[in-house]
mmCIF file of N, CA and C in Angstrom:
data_model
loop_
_atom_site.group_PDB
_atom_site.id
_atom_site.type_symbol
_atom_site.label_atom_id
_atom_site.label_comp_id
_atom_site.label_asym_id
_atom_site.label_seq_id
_atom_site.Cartn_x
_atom_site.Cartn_y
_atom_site.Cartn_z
ATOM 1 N N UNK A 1 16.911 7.912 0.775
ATOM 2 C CA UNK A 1 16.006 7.092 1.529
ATOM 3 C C UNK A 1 15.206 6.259 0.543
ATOM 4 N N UNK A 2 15.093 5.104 0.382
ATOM 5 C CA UNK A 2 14.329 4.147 -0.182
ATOM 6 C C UNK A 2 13.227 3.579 1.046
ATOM 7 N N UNK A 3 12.020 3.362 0.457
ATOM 8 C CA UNK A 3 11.182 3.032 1.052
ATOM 9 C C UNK A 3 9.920 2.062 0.592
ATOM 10 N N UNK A 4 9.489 1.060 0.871
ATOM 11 C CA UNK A 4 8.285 0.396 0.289
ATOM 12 C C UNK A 4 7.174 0.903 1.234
ATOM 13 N N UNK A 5 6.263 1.106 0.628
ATOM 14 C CA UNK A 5 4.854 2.091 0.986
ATOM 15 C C UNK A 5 3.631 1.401 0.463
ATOM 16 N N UNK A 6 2.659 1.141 1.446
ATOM 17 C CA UNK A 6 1.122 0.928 1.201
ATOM 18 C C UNK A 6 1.080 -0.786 2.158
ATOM 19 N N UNK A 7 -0.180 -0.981 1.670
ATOM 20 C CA UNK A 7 -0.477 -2.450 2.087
ATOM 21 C C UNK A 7 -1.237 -3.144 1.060
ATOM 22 N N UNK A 8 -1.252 -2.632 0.227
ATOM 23 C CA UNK A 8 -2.027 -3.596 -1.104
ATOM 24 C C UNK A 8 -0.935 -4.230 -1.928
ATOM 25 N N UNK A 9 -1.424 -4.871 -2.391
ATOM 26 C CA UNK A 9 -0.270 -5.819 -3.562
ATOM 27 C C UNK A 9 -0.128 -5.312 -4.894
ATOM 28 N N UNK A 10 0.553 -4.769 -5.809
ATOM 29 C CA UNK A 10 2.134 -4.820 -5.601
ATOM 30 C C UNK A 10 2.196 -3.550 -4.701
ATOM 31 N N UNK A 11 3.132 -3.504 -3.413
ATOM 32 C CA UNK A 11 3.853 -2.409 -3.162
ATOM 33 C C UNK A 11 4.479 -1.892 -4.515
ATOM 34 N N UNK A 12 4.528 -0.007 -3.837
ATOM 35 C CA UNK A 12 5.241 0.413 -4.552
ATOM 36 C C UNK A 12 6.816 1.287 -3.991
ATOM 37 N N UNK A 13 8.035 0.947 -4.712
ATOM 38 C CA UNK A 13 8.862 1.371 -4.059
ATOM 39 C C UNK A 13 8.966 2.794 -4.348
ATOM 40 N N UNK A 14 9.575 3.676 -3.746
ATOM 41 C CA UNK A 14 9.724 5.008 -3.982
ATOM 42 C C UNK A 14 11.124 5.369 -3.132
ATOM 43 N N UNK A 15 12.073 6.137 -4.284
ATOM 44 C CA UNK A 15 13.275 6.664 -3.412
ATOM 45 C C UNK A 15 12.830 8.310 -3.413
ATOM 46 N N UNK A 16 13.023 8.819 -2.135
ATOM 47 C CA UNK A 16 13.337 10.020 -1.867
ATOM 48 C C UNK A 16 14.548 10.708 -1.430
ATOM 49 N N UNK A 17 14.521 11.644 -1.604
ATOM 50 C CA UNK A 17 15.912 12.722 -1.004
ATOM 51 C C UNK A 17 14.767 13.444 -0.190
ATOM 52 N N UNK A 18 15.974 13.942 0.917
ATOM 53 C CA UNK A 18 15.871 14.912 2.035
ATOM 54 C C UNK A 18 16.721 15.584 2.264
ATOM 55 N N UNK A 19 15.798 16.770 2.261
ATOM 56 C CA UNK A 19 16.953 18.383 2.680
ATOM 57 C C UNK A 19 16.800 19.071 3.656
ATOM 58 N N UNK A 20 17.574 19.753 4.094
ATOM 59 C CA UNK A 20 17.576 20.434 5.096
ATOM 60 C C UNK A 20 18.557 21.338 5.194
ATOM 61 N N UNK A 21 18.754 21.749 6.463
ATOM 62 C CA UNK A 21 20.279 22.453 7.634
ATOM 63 C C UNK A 21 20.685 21.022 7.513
ATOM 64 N N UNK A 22 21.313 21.347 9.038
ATOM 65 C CA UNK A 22 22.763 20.093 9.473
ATOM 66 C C UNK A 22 21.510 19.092 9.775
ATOM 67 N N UNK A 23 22.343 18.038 9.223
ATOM 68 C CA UNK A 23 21.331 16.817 9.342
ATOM 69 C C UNK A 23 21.750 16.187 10.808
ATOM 70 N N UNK A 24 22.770 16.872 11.617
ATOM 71 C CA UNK A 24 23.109 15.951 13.295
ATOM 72 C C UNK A 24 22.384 16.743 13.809
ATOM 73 N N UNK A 25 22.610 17.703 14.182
ATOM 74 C CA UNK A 25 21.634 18.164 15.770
ATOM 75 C C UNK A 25 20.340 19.464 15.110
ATOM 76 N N UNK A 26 20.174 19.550 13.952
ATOM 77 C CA UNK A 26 19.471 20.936 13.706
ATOM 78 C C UNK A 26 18.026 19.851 12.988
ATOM 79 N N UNK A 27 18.500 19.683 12.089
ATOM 80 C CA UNK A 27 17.228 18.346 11.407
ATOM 81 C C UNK A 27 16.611 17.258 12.349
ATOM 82 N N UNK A 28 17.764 16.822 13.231
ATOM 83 C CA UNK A 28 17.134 15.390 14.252
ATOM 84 C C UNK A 28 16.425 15.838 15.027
ATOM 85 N N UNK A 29 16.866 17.855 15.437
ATOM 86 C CA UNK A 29 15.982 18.436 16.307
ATOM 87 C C UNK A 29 14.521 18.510 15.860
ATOM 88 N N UNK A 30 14.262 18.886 14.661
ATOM 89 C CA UNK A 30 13.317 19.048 14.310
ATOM 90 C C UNK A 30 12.212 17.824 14.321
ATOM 91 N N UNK A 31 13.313 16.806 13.453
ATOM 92 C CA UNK A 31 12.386 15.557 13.357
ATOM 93 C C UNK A 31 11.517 14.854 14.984
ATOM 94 N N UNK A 32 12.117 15.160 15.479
ATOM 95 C CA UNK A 32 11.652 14.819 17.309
ATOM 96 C C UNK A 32 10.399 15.376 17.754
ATOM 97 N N UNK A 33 10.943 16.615 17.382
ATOM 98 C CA UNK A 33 10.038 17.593 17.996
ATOM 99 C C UNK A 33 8.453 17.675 17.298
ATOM 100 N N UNK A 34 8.688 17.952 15.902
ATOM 101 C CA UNK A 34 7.747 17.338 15.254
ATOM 102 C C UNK A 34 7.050 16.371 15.109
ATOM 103 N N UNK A 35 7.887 14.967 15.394
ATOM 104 C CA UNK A 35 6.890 14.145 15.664
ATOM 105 C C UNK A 35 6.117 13.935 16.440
ATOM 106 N N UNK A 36 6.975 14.721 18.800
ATOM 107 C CA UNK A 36 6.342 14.429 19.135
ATOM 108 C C UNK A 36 4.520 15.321 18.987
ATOM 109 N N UNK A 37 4.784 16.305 18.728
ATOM 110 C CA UNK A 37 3.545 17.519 18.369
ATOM 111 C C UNK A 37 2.944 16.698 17.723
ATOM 112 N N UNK A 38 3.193 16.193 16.367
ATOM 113 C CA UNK A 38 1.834 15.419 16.034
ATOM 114 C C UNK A 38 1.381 14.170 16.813
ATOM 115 N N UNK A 39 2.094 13.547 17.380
ATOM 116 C CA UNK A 39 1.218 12.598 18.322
ATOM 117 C C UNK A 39 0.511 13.540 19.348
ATOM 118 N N UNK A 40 0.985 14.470 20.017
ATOM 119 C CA UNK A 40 0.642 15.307 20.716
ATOM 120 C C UNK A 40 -1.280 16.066 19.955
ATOM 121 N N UNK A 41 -1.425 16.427 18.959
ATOM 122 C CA UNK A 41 -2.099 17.339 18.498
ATOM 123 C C UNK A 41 -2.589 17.039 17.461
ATOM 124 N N UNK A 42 -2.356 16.184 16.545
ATOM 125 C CA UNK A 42 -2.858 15.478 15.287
ATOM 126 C C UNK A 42 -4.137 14.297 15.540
ATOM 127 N N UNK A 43 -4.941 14.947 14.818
ATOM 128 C CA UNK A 43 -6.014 13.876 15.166
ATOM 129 C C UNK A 43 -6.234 12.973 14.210
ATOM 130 N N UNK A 44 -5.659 13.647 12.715
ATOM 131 C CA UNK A 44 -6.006 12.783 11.583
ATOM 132 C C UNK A 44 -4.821 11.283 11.723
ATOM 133 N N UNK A 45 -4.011 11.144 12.208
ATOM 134 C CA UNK A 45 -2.749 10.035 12.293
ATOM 135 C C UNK A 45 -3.516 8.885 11.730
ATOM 136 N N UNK A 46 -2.633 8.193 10.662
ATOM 137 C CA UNK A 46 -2.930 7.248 10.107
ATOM 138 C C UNK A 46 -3.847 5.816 11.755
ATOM 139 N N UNK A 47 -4.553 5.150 11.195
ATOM 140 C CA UNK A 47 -4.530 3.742 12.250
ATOM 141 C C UNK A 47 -3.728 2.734 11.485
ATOM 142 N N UNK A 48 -2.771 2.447 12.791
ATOM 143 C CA UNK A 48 -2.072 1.384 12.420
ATOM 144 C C UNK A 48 -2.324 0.107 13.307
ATOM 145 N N UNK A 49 -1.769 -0.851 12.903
ATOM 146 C CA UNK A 49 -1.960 -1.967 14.135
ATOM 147 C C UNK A 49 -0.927 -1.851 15.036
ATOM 148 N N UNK A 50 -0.842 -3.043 14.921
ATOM 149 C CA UNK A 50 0.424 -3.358 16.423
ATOM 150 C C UNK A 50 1.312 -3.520 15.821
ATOM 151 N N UNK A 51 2.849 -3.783 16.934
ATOM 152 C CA UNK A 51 3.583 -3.924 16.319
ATOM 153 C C UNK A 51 4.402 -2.634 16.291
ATOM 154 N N UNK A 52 5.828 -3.130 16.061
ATOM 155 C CA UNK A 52 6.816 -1.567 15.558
ATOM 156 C C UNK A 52 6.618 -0.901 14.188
ATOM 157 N N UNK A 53 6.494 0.237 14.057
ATOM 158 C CA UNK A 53 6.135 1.108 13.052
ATOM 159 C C UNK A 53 7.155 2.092 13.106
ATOM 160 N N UNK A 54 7.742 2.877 12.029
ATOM 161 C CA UNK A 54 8.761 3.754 11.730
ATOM 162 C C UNK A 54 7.822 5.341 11.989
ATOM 163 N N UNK A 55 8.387 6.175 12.503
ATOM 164 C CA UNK A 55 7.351 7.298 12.187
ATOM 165 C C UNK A 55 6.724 7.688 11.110
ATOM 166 N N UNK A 56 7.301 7.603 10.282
ATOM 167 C CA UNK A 56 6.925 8.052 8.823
ATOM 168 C C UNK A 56 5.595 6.888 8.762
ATOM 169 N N UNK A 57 5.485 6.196 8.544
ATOM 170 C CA UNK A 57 4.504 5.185 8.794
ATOM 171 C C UNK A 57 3.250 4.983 9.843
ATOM 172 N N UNK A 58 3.382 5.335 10.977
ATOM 173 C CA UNK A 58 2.794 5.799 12.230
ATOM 174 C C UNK A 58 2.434 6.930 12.292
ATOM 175 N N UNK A 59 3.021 8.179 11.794
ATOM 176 C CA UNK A 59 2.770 9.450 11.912
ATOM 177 C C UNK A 59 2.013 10.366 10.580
ATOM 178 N N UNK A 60 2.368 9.594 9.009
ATOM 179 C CA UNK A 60 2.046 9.441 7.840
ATOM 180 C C UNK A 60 1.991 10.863 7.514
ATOM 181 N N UNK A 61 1.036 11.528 6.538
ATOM 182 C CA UNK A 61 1.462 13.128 5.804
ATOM 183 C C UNK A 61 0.797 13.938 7.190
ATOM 184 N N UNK A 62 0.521 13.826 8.520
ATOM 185 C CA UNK A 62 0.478 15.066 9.203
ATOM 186 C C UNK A 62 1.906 15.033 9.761
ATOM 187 N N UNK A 63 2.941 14.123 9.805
ATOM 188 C CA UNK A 63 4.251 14.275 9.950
ATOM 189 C C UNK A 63 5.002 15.013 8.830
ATOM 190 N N UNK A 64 4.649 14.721 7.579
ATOM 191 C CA UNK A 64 5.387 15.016 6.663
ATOM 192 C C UNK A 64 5.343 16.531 6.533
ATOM 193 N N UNK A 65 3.932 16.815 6.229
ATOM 194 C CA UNK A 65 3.016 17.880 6.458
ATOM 195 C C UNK A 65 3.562 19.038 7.883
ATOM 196 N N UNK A 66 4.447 18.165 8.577
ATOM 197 C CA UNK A 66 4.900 19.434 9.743
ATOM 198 C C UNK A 66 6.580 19.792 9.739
ATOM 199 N N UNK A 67 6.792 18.833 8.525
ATOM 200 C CA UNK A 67 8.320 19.012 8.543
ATOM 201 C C UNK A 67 8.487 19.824 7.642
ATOM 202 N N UNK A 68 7.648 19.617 6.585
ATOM 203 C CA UNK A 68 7.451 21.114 5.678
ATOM 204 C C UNK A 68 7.514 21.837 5.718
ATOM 205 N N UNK A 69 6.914 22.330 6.641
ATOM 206 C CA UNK A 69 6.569 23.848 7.400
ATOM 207 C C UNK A 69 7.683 24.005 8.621
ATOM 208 N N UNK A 70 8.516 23.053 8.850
ATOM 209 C CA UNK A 70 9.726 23.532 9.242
ATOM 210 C C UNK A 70 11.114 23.612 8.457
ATOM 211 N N UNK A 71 10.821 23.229 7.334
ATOM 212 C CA UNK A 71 11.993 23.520 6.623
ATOM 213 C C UNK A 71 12.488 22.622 6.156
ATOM 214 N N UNK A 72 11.922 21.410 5.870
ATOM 215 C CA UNK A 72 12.699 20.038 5.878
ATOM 216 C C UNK A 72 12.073 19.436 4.364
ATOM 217 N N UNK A 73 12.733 19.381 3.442
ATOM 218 C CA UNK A 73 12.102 19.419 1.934
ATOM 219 C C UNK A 73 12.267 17.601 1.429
ATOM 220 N N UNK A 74 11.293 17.001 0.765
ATOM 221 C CA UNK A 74 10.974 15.700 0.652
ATOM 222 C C UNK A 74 11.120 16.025 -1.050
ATOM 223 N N UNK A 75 11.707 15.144 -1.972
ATOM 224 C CA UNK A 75 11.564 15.398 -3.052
ATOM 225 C C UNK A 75 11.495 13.692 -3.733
ATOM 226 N N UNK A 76 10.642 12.810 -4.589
ATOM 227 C CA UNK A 76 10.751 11.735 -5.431
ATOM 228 C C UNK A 76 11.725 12.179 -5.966
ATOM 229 N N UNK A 77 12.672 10.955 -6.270
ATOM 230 C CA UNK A 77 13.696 10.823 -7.430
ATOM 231 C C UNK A 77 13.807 9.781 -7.915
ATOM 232 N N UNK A 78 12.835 8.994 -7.168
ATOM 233 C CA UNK A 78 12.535 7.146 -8.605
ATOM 234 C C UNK A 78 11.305 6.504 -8.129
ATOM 235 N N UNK A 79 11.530 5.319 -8.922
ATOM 236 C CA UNK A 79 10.608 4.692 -8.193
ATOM 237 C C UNK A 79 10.188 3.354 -8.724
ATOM 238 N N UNK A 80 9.683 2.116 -8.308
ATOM 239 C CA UNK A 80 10.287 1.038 -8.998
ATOM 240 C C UNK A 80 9.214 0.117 -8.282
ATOM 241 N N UNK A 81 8.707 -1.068 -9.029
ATOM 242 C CA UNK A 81 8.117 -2.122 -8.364
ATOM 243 C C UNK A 81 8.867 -2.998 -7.038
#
């Protein structure tokens, strides 16, 4: 997963890996479910504006923060202007 992150100038890029179980129905389960709970129950959620937003972006480290704790491992492996 490559990703550009923040809103100040210069972004910074960052590639990650993601681990898990089966990434079709055991991980997508999770990722769902998790996200919807933190919209559900998370009070800290980033403010975003309008507009389409990716979860990871919309949902920010109390998403990340719940995939953790289900099993779902985030690791940096670069990272680049």
């Amino acid at each position: 997963m490559v990703a550009d992150y923040g809103t100040g100038s210069p972004h910074q890029r960052l590639i990650c890996e993601v681990r898990g179980g089966d990434p079709g129905y055991g991980e997508t389960a999770k990722m769902l479910a998790e996200s919807a709970l933190a919209l559900a129950f998370d009070e800290d959620l980033p403010e975003v504006g309008g507009g389409q937003w990716t979860p990871a972006l919309a949902l920010g480290q109390p998403l990340i923060d719940r995939l953790v704790r289900a099993g779902i491992e985030f690791q940096v492996v670069g990272s680049g202007a």
